[in-house]
Amino acid sequence: MFRMNSISSMKEQQIYEFFNSIAPRYDITNSLMSWGIHHHWRKQLIHSLSLPKNCKIMDLCCGTGAVTLDLAQLAGPGSLVVGVDFSEVMLSIARQRLSGHPFQKQIQWIVANALELPFSDQSFDCITIAYGLRNVTDILRALREMRRVLKVGGQIAILEMAVPVHPVVKRLHERYLSGWVPFLGHLITNYRKPYQYLHESIRAFPQPEQICKLLEDIGFANIQCQRLTWGIVALYTGQRKTP
Ligand SMILES: C[S@@+](CC[C@H](N)C(=O)[O-])C[C@H]1O[C@@H](n2cnc3c(N)ncnc32)[C@H](O)[C@@H]1O
């Protein structure tokens, strides 16, 4: 079995294998499970950004590259978008999806671990991460890495699943994640565990207030959190403070 060098724990290895296994059906499963609302969430993420001309952006945990492509469109010619993910299978789907696309020239794909980014300090104007932070084994270390490679004043935008606050919505959401999601995931991909893990990872992920506090503590300013669709998703934005 292939083992990526920078994977340092059993849990990380398991997550890596989950994503490699579900990658070929990731997009269709995502659309069905979110009832297509993930397109709206992605647009919200893109609209939250205001990019300088000829900028350099990283889409961390880019998966099959949907956000990466939107970023390339937003940033325009002269800009570079680097899609980073540790799953080679996800990245190969991203590459196929964009082959022959007019924005392809503006995108680079890099296999790397979010906990050990292979980039020098202050090399990006903007970093996005959609549904990736919940999957890294050390959230604080990943955020610190993002801050390190972001220029002073550079923007960060994090899109992540959350637990809704309203008790009725919370209960329905819980049922949906524990019942329907693993059932549908198994039906489409033939794998159940990654979809059971999805539920566990959402429950274990820090609450929006805690994420905002972490961002502040490690050196981000102008932090905002917007809850989307009854709070089942949260969009966090901020800027790197002076060193
Ligand atoms: C739920 S998918 C999100 C993909 C994409 N951003 C989207 O919006 O659909 C999470 C991605 O994070 C990647 N990932 C998880 N842990 C990672 C890590 N430590 N380093 C790099 N990529 C990681 C997985 O391989 C997977 O492609």
PDB file of C-alpha atoms and ligand atoms in Angstrom:
ATOM      1  CA  MET A   1       0.000   0.000   0.000  1.00  0.00           C
ATOM      2  CA  PHE A   2       1.310   3.470  -0.877  1.00  0.00           C
ATOM      3  CA  ARG A   3       2.115   5.573   2.155  1.00  0.00           C
ATOM      4  CA  MET A   4       2.714   9.267   1.777  1.00  0.00           C
ATOM      5  CA  ASN A   5       5.979  10.246   3.488  1.00  0.00           C
ATOM      6  CA  SER A   6       4.647  13.157   5.455  1.00  0.00           C
ATOM      7  CA  ILE A   7       1.752  11.198   6.977  1.00  0.00           C
ATOM      8  CA  SER A   8       2.608  10.847  10.624  1.00  0.00           C
ATOM      9  CA  SER A   9      -0.250   9.093  12.389  1.00  0.00           C
ATOM     10  CA  MET A  10      -2.670   6.193  11.964  1.00  0.00           C
ATOM     11  CA  LYS A  11      -5.577   8.613  11.960  1.00  0.00           C
ATOM     12  CA  GLU A  12      -4.034  10.680   9.194  1.00  0.00           C
ATOM     13  CA  GLN A  13      -3.327   7.539   7.178  1.00  0.00           C
ATOM     14  CA  GLN A  14      -6.956   6.489   7.602  1.00  0.00           C
ATOM     15  CA  ILE A  15      -8.252   9.882   6.432  1.00  0.00           C
ATOM     16  CA  TYR A  16      -5.882   9.774   3.484  1.00  0.00           C
ATOM     17  CA  GLU A  17      -7.228   6.328   2.515  1.00  0.00           C
ATOM     18  CA  PHE A  18     -10.852   7.426   2.991  1.00  0.00           C
ATOM     19  CA  PHE A  19     -10.428  10.266   0.516  1.00  0.00           C
ATOM     20  CA  ASN A  20      -8.496   8.189  -2.001  1.00  0.00           C
ATOM     21  CA  SER A  21     -11.236   5.549  -1.882  1.00  0.00           C
ATOM     22  CA  ILE A  22     -14.226   7.866  -2.311  1.00  0.00           C
ATOM     23  CA  ALA A  23     -12.546  10.286  -4.752  1.00  0.00           C
ATOM     24  CA  PRO A  24     -14.011   8.881  -8.022  1.00  0.00           C
ATOM     25  CA  ARG A  25     -17.554   9.462  -6.724  1.00  0.00           C
ATOM     26  CA  TYR A  26     -16.817  12.428  -4.465  1.00  0.00           C
ATOM     27  CA  ASP A  27     -18.540  15.094  -6.577  1.00  0.00           C
ATOM     28  CA  ILE A  28     -21.767  13.220  -7.242  1.00  0.00           C
ATOM     29  CA  THR A  29     -22.072  12.093  -3.607  1.00  0.00           C
ATOM     30  CA  ASN A  30     -21.437  15.636  -2.431  1.00  0.00           C
ATOM     31  CA  SER A  31     -24.170  17.017  -4.694  1.00  0.00           C
ATOM     32  CA  LEU A  32     -26.701  14.413  -3.592  1.00  0.00           C
ATOM     33  CA  MET A  33     -25.926  14.702   0.108  1.00  0.00           C
ATOM     34  CA  SER A  34     -26.083  18.490   0.141  1.00  0.00           C
ATOM     35  CA  TRP A  35     -29.046  18.628  -2.279  1.00  0.00           C
ATOM     36  CA  GLY A  36     -26.875  20.804  -4.493  1.00  0.00           C
ATOM     37  CA  ILE A  37     -26.616  23.565  -1.855  1.00  0.00           C
ATOM     38  CA  HIS A  38     -22.824  23.174  -1.787  1.00  0.00           C
ATOM     39  CA  HIS A  39     -22.712  25.269  -4.999  1.00  0.00           C
ATOM     40  CA  HIS A  40     -24.277  28.145  -3.080  1.00  0.00           C
ATOM     41  CA  TRP A  41     -21.827  27.733  -0.160  1.00  0.00           C
ATOM     42  CA  ARG A  42     -18.908  27.738  -2.592  1.00  0.00           C
ATOM     43  CA  LYS A  43     -20.193  30.956  -4.197  1.00  0.00           C
ATOM     44  CA  GLN A  44     -20.454  32.550  -0.753  1.00  0.00           C
ATOM     45  CA  LEU A  45     -16.821  31.676  -0.109  1.00  0.00           C
ATOM     46  CA  ILE A  46     -15.756  33.177  -3.444  1.00  0.00           C
ATOM     47  CA  HIS A  47     -17.838  36.339  -2.893  1.00  0.00           C
ATOM     48  CA  SER A  48     -16.219  36.903   0.496  1.00  0.00           C
ATOM     49  CA  LEU A  49     -12.822  37.515  -1.160  1.00  0.00           C
ATOM     50  CA  SER A  50     -11.408  40.712  -2.539  1.00  0.00           C
ATOM     51  CA  LEU A  51      -8.227  39.886  -4.403  1.00  0.00           C
ATOM     52  CA  PRO A  52      -5.390  42.151  -5.542  1.00  0.00           C
ATOM     53  CA  LYS A  53      -4.331  42.041  -9.211  1.00  0.00           C
ATOM     54  CA  ASN A  54      -1.849  39.359 -10.269  1.00  0.00           C
ATOM     55  CA  CYS A  55      -2.157  37.584  -6.957  1.00  0.00           C
ATOM     56  CA  LYS A  56      -1.093  34.179  -5.697  1.00  0.00           C
ATOM     57  CA  ILE A  57      -3.764  32.069  -4.010  1.00  0.00           C
ATOM     58  CA  MET A  58      -3.707  28.673  -2.346  1.00  0.00           C
ATOM     59  CA  ASP A  59      -6.749  26.425  -2.250  1.00  0.00           C
ATOM     60  CA  LEU A  60      -5.760  24.060   0.539  1.00  0.00           C
ATOM     61  CA  CYS A  61      -7.375  20.590   0.740  1.00  0.00           C
ATOM     62  CA  CYS A  62      -8.633  21.370  -2.762  1.00  0.00           C
ATOM     63  CA  GLY A  63     -10.004  17.869  -3.464  1.00  0.00           C
ATOM     64  CA  THR A  64     -11.400  17.651  -6.990  1.00  0.00           C
ATOM     65  CA  GLY A  65     -10.770  21.353  -7.595  1.00  0.00           C
ATOM     66  CA  ALA A  66     -14.219  23.000  -7.708  1.00  0.00           C
ATOM     67  CA  VAL A  67     -13.180  25.925  -5.480  1.00  0.00           C
ATOM     68  CA  THR A  68      -9.778  26.095  -7.213  1.00  0.00           C
ATOM     69  CA  LEU A  69     -11.444  26.654 -10.584  1.00  0.00           C
ATOM     70  CA  ASP A  70     -13.743  29.384  -9.207  1.00  0.00           C
ATOM     71  CA  LEU A  71     -10.702  31.090  -7.693  1.00  0.00           C
ATOM     72  CA  ALA A  72      -8.885  31.064 -11.033  1.00  0.00           C
ATOM     73  CA  GLN A  73     -11.934  32.644 -12.673  1.00  0.00           C
ATOM     74  CA  LEU A  74     -12.200  35.292  -9.961  1.00  0.00           C
ATOM     75  CA  ALA A  75      -8.499  36.141  -9.903  1.00  0.00           C
ATOM     76  CA  GLY A  76      -8.204  36.434 -13.688  1.00  0.00           C
ATOM     77  CA  PRO A  77      -5.177  36.225 -15.984  1.00  0.00           C
ATOM     78  CA  GLY A  78      -1.820  37.033 -14.413  1.00  0.00           C
ATOM     79  CA  SER A  79      -2.783  35.318 -11.160  1.00  0.00           C
ATOM     80  CA  LEU A  80      -1.743  31.895  -9.960  1.00  0.00           C
ATOM     81  CA  VAL A  81      -3.899  29.458  -7.987  1.00  0.00           C
ATOM     82  CA  VAL A  82      -2.184  26.528  -6.270  1.00  0.00           C
ATOM     83  CA  GLY A  83      -4.445  23.605  -5.426  1.00  0.00           C
ATOM     84  CA  VAL A  84      -2.949  21.553  -2.582  1.00  0.00           C
ATOM     85  CA  ASP A  85      -4.152  18.177  -1.338  1.00  0.00           C
ATOM     86  CA  PHE A  86      -2.529  15.028   0.059  1.00  0.00           C
ATOM     87  CA  SER A  87      -4.766  12.699  -1.955  1.00  0.00           C
ATOM     88  CA  GLU A  88      -3.241  11.973  -5.365  1.00  0.00           C
ATOM     89  CA  VAL A  89      -6.543  10.447  -6.486  1.00  0.00           C
ATOM     90  CA  MET A  90      -8.476  13.635  -5.678  1.00  0.00           C
ATOM     91  CA  LEU A  91      -5.837  15.682  -7.501  1.00  0.00           C
ATOM     92  CA  SER A  92      -5.862  13.449 -10.560  1.00  0.00           C
ATOM     93  CA  ILE A  93      -9.639  13.999 -10.829  1.00  0.00           C
ATOM     94  CA  ALA A  94      -9.069  17.738 -10.459  1.00  0.00           C
ATOM     95  CA  ARG A  95      -6.487  17.627 -13.263  1.00  0.00           C
ATOM     96  CA  GLN A  96      -8.835  15.677 -15.562  1.00  0.00           C
ATOM     97  CA  ARG A  97     -11.715  18.020 -14.802  1.00  0.00           C
ATOM     98  CA  LEU A  98      -9.647  21.036 -15.837  1.00  0.00           C
ATOM     99  CA  SER A  99      -7.780  19.577 -18.770  1.00  0.00           C
ATOM    100  CA  GLY A 100      -8.365  21.801 -21.794  1.00  0.00           C
ATOM    101  CA  HIS A 101     -10.137  24.408 -19.655  1.00  0.00           C
ATOM    102  CA  PRO A 102      -9.140  28.032 -20.447  1.00  0.00           C
ATOM    103  CA  PHE A 103      -8.216  28.633 -16.773  1.00  0.00           C
ATOM    104  CA  GLN A 104      -6.021  25.564 -16.560  1.00  0.00           C
ATOM    105  CA  LYS A 105      -2.828  27.585 -17.266  1.00  0.00           C
ATOM    106  CA  GLN A 106      -3.379  29.608 -14.099  1.00  0.00           C
ATOM    107  CA  ILE A 107      -3.560  26.549 -11.845  1.00  0.00           C
ATOM    108  CA  GLN A 108      -0.837  24.377 -10.311  1.00  0.00           C
ATOM    109  CA  TRP A 109      -1.596  21.148  -8.431  1.00  0.00           C
ATOM    110  CA  ILE A 110       0.635  20.138  -5.540  1.00  0.00           C
ATOM    111  CA  VAL A 111       0.530  16.969  -3.445  1.00  0.00           C
ATOM    112  CA  ALA A 112       1.288  18.032   0.120  1.00  0.00           C
ATOM    113  CA  ASN A 113       0.192  17.738   3.711  1.00  0.00           C
ATOM    114  CA  ALA A 114      -1.588  20.777   5.198  1.00  0.00           C
ATOM    115  CA  LEU A 115       0.485  20.298   8.356  1.00  0.00           C
ATOM    116  CA  GLU A 116       3.770  20.774   6.502  1.00  0.00           C
ATOM    117  CA  LEU A 117       3.272  23.112   3.585  1.00  0.00           C
ATOM    118  CA  PRO A 118       6.172  23.118   1.092  1.00  0.00           C
ATOM    119  CA  PHE A 119       6.124  26.918   0.614  1.00  0.00           C
ATOM    120  CA  SER A 120       8.216  29.750   1.951  1.00  0.00           C
ATOM    121  CA  ASP A 121       6.944  32.259   4.499  1.00  0.00           C
ATOM    122  CA  GLN A 122       4.574  34.976   3.266  1.00  0.00           C
ATOM    123  CA  SER A 123       4.226  33.639  -0.259  1.00  0.00           C
ATOM    124  CA  PHE A 124       0.421  33.858  -0.771  1.00  0.00           C
ATOM    125  CA  ASP A 125      -2.051  36.754  -0.955  1.00  0.00           C
ATOM    126  CA  CYS A 126      -4.991  34.560  -0.075  1.00  0.00           C
ATOM    127  CA  ILE A 127      -5.686  31.044   1.241  1.00  0.00           C
ATOM    128  CA  THR A 128      -8.985  29.183   1.073  1.00  0.00           C
ATOM    129  CA  ILE A 129      -9.856  25.854   2.644  1.00  0.00           C
ATOM    130  CA  ALA A 130     -13.266  24.282   2.064  1.00  0.00           C
ATOM    131  CA  TYR A 131     -14.297  21.306   4.231  1.00  0.00           C
ATOM    132  CA  GLY A 132     -10.632  20.531   4.832  1.00  0.00           C
ATOM    133  CA  LEU A 133      -9.846  21.931   8.284  1.00  0.00           C
ATOM    134  CA  ARG A 134     -12.177  19.405   9.948  1.00  0.00           C
ATOM    135  CA  ASN A 135     -10.136  16.620   8.359  1.00  0.00           C
ATOM    136  CA  VAL A 136      -6.642  17.587   9.436  1.00  0.00           C
ATOM    137  CA  THR A 137      -5.383  15.838  12.549  1.00  0.00           C
ATOM    138  CA  ASP A 138      -4.007  19.020  14.122  1.00  0.00           C
ATOM    139  CA  ILE A 139      -6.174  22.080  13.473  1.00  0.00           C
ATOM    140  CA  LEU A 140      -3.907  24.524  15.282  1.00  0.00           C
ATOM    141  CA  ARG A 141      -0.823  23.392  13.371  1.00  0.00           C
ATOM    142  CA  ALA A 142      -2.677  23.647  10.049  1.00  0.00           C
ATOM    143  CA  LEU A 143      -3.860  27.191  10.879  1.00  0.00           C
ATOM    144  CA  ARG A 144      -0.326  28.175  11.907  1.00  0.00           C
ATOM    145  CA  GLU A 145       1.021  26.811   8.626  1.00  0.00           C
ATOM    146  CA  MET A 146      -1.585  28.831   6.716  1.00  0.00           C
ATOM    147  CA  ARG A 147      -0.629  31.955   8.633  1.00  0.00           C
ATOM    148  CA  ARG A 148       3.076  31.343   8.012  1.00  0.00           C
ATOM    149  CA  VAL A 149       2.730  31.165   4.228  1.00  0.00           C
ATOM    150  CA  LEU A 150       0.231  34.037   4.023  1.00  0.00           C
ATOM    151  CA  LYS A 151       1.513  37.574   3.397  1.00  0.00           C
ATOM    152  CA  VAL A 152       0.852  40.213   6.048  1.00  0.00           C
ATOM    153  CA  GLY A 153      -2.625  41.581   5.276  1.00  0.00           C
ATOM    154  CA  GLY A 154      -3.414  38.464   3.203  1.00  0.00           C
ATOM    155  CA  GLN A 155      -6.868  36.907   3.425  1.00  0.00           C
ATOM    156  CA  ILE A 156      -7.941  33.552   4.760  1.00  0.00           C
ATOM    157  CA  ALA A 157     -11.365  32.033   4.083  1.00  0.00           C
ATOM    158  CA  ILE A 158     -12.476  28.806   5.715  1.00  0.00           C
ATOM    159  CA  LEU A 159     -15.670  27.040   4.741  1.00  0.00           C
ATOM    160  CA  GLU A 160     -16.605  24.262   7.117  1.00  0.00           C
ATOM    161  CA  MET A 161     -19.515  22.141   8.288  1.00  0.00           C
ATOM    162  CA  ALA A 162     -20.944  23.082  11.689  1.00  0.00           C
ATOM    163  CA  VAL A 163     -23.483  21.905  14.224  1.00  0.00           C
ATOM    164  CA  PRO A 164     -26.653  24.029  14.043  1.00  0.00           C
ATOM    165  CA  VAL A 165     -27.764  25.860  17.174  1.00  0.00           C
ATOM    166  CA  HIS A 166     -31.552  25.582  16.920  1.00  0.00           C
ATOM    167  CA  PRO A 167     -32.536  22.392  18.823  1.00  0.00           C
ATOM    168  CA  VAL A 168     -34.990  21.128  16.175  1.00  0.00           C
ATOM    169  CA  VAL A 169     -32.607  21.765  13.283  1.00  0.00           C
ATOM    170  CA  LYS A 170     -29.804  20.219  15.342  1.00  0.00           C
ATOM    171  CA  ARG A 171     -31.776  17.009  15.900  1.00  0.00           C
ATOM    172  CA  LEU A 172     -32.801  16.724  12.225  1.00  0.00           C
ATOM    173  CA  HIS A 173     -29.237  17.403  11.130  1.00  0.00           C
ATOM    174  CA  GLU A 174     -27.941  14.746  13.531  1.00  0.00           C
ATOM    175  CA  ARG A 175     -30.404  12.176  12.164  1.00  0.00           C
ATOM    176  CA  TYR A 176     -29.567  13.074   8.598  1.00  0.00           C
ATOM    177  CA  LEU A 177     -25.831  12.666   9.224  1.00  0.00           C
ATOM    178  CA  SER A 178     -26.056   9.465  11.212  1.00  0.00           C
ATOM    179  CA  GLY A 179     -28.662   7.705   9.039  1.00  0.00           C
ATOM    180  CA  TRP A 180     -29.083   8.968   5.508  1.00  0.00           C
ATOM    181  CA  VAL A 181     -25.493  10.080   4.826  1.00  0.00           C
ATOM    182  CA  PRO A 182     -23.767   6.712   5.544  1.00  0.00           C
ATOM    183  CA  PHE A 183     -26.589   4.896   3.720  1.00  0.00           C
ATOM    184  CA  LEU A 184     -26.307   7.058   0.605  1.00  0.00           C
ATOM    185  CA  GLY A 185     -22.500   7.127   0.772  1.00  0.00           C
ATOM    186  CA  HIS A 186     -22.383   3.340   0.872  1.00  0.00           C
ATOM    187  CA  LEU A 187     -24.888   3.049  -1.959  1.00  0.00           C
ATOM    188  CA  ILE A 188     -22.915   5.308  -4.283  1.00  0.00           C
ATOM    189  CA  THR A 189     -19.301   4.588  -3.388  1.00  0.00           C
ATOM    190  CA  ASN A 190     -19.524   1.142  -1.792  1.00  0.00           C
ATOM    191  CA  TYR A 191     -17.780   2.556   1.286  1.00  0.00           C
ATOM    192  CA  ARG A 192     -19.649   3.292   4.510  1.00  0.00           C
ATOM    193  CA  LYS A 193     -16.832   4.203   6.951  1.00  0.00           C
ATOM    194  CA  PRO A 194     -15.830   7.520   5.357  1.00  0.00           C
ATOM    195  CA  TYR A 195     -19.437   8.685   5.712  1.00  0.00           C
ATOM    196  CA  GLN A 196     -19.668   7.561   9.326  1.00  0.00           C
ATOM    197  CA  TYR A 197     -16.439   9.448   9.854  1.00  0.00           C
ATOM    198  CA  LEU A 198     -18.032  12.549   8.280  1.00  0.00           C
ATOM    199  CA  HIS A 199     -20.585  12.639  11.083  1.00  0.00           C
ATOM    200  CA  GLU A 200     -17.973  12.061  13.800  1.00  0.00           C
ATOM    201  CA  SER A 201     -15.701  14.744  12.385  1.00  0.00           C
ATOM    202  CA  ILE A 202     -18.488  17.352  12.323  1.00  0.00           C
ATOM    203  CA  ARG A 203     -19.396  16.585  15.938  1.00  0.00           C
ATOM    204  CA  ALA A 204     -15.761  16.736  17.047  1.00  0.00           C
ATOM    205  CA  PHE A 205     -14.948  19.982  15.215  1.00  0.00           C
ATOM    206  CA  PRO A 206     -14.721  23.087  17.470  1.00  0.00           C
ATOM    207  CA  GLN A 207     -17.728  25.413  17.565  1.00  0.00           C
ATOM    208  CA  PRO A 208     -17.571  28.591  15.414  1.00  0.00           C
ATOM    209  CA  GLU A 209     -16.744  30.778  18.465  1.00  0.00           C
ATOM    210  CA  GLN A 210     -13.761  28.538  19.264  1.00  0.00           C
ATOM    211  CA  ILE A 211     -12.490  28.675  15.685  1.00  0.00           C
ATOM    212  CA  CYS A 212     -12.719  32.499  15.747  1.00  0.00           C
ATOM    213  CA  LYS A 213     -10.799  32.549  19.031  1.00  0.00           C
ATOM    214  CA  LEU A 214      -8.094  30.250  17.620  1.00  0.00           C
ATOM    215  CA  LEU A 215      -7.727  32.494  14.569  1.00  0.00           C
ATOM    216  CA  GLU A 216      -7.384  35.539  16.779  1.00  0.00           C
ATOM    217  CA  ASP A 217      -4.887  33.848  19.111  1.00  0.00           C
ATOM    218  CA  ILE A 218      -2.539  32.850  16.305  1.00  0.00           C
ATOM    219  CA  GLY A 219      -2.438  36.253  14.628  1.00  0.00           C
ATOM    220  CA  PHE A 220      -5.449  36.912  12.417  1.00  0.00           C
ATOM    221  CA  ALA A 221      -7.505  40.105  12.508  1.00  0.00           C
ATOM    222  CA  ASN A 222     -10.889  41.262  11.113  1.00  0.00           C
ATOM    223  CA  ILE A 223     -12.279  37.805  11.795  1.00  0.00           C
ATOM    224  CA  GLN A 224     -15.860  37.231  10.786  1.00  0.00           C
ATOM    225  CA  CYS A 225     -18.029  34.157  10.951  1.00  0.00           C
ATOM    226  CA  GLN A 226     -21.147  33.798   8.862  1.00  0.00           C
ATOM    227  CA  ARG A 227     -23.466  30.858   9.488  1.00  0.00           C
ATOM    228  CA  LEU A 228     -25.118  29.537   6.328  1.00  0.00           C
ATOM    229  CA  THR A 229     -28.259  27.414   5.785  1.00  0.00           C
ATOM    230  CA  TRP A 230     -29.567  27.187   9.389  1.00  0.00           C
ATOM    231  CA  GLY A 231     -25.996  26.991  10.651  1.00  0.00           C
ATOM    232  CA  ILE A 232     -25.048  23.677   9.069  1.00  0.00           C
ATOM    233  CA  VAL A 233     -22.092  25.405   7.422  1.00  0.00           C
ATOM    234  CA  ALA A 234     -19.924  28.301   8.612  1.00  0.00           C
ATOM    235  CA  LEU A 235     -17.773  30.665   6.581  1.00  0.00           C
ATOM    236  CA  TYR A 236     -14.846  32.224   8.475  1.00  0.00           C
ATOM    237  CA  THR A 237     -12.823  35.073   7.018  1.00  0.00           C
ATOM    238  CA  GLY A 238      -9.865  37.038   8.350  1.00  0.00           C
ATOM    239  CA  GLN A 239      -6.586  38.713   7.534  1.00  0.00           C
ATOM    240  CA  ARG A 240      -3.063  38.028   8.700  1.00  0.00           C
ATOM    241  CA  LYS A 241      -1.894  40.656  11.173  1.00  0.00           C
ATOM    242  CA  THR A 242       1.557  42.229  11.094  1.00  0.00           C
ATOM    243  CA  PRO A 243       4.286  39.813  12.216  1.00  0.00           C
TER     244      PRO A 243
HETATM  245  C1  LIG B   1     -14.095  17.044   2.158  1.00  0.00           C
HETATM  246  S1  LIG B   1     -12.784  17.175   1.008  1.00  0.00           S
HETATM  247  C2  LIG B   1     -12.979  18.828   0.418  1.00  0.00           C
HETATM  248  C3  LIG B   1     -12.519  19.011  -0.998  1.00  0.00           C
HETATM  249  C4  LIG B   1     -12.779  20.362  -1.619  1.00  0.00           C
HETATM  250  N1  LIG B   1     -12.136  21.441  -0.900  1.00  0.00           N
HETATM  251  C5  LIG B   1     -14.262  20.666  -1.777  1.00  0.00           C
HETATM  252  O1  LIG B   1     -14.666  21.801  -1.520  1.00  0.00           O
HETATM  253  O2  LIG B   1     -14.997  19.792  -2.209  1.00  0.00           O
HETATM  254  C6  LIG B   1     -11.398  17.310   2.075  1.00  0.00           C
HETATM  255  C7  LIG B   1     -10.069  17.207   1.338  1.00  0.00           C
HETATM  256  O3  LIG B   1      -9.035  17.447   2.284  1.00  0.00           O
HETATM  257  C8  LIG B   1      -7.936  16.615   1.955  1.00  0.00           C
HETATM  258  N2  LIG B   1      -7.103  16.486   3.168  1.00  0.00           N
HETATM  259  C9  LIG B   1      -7.467  15.976   4.369  1.00  0.00           C
HETATM  260  N3  LIG B   1      -6.453  16.063   5.247  1.00  0.00           N
HETATM  261  C10 LIG B   1      -5.420  16.644   4.576  1.00  0.00           C
HETATM  262  C11 LIG B   1      -4.102  17.002   4.929  1.00  0.00           C
HETATM  263  N4  LIG B   1      -3.614  16.769   6.158  1.00  0.00           N
HETATM  264  N5  LIG B   1      -3.323  17.594   4.002  1.00  0.00           N
HETATM  265  C12 LIG B   1      -3.780  17.829   2.747  1.00  0.00           C
HETATM  266  N6  LIG B   1      -5.015  17.491   2.334  1.00  0.00           N
HETATM  267  C13 LIG B   1      -5.838  16.915   3.241  1.00  0.00           C
HETATM  268  C14 LIG B   1      -8.579  15.324   1.486  1.00  0.00           C
HETATM  269  O4  LIG B   1      -7.720  14.543   0.695  1.00  0.00           O
HETATM  270  C15 LIG B   1      -9.793  15.852   0.707  1.00  0.00           C
HETATM  271  O5  LIG B   1      -9.515  15.997  -0.661  1.00  0.00           O
END
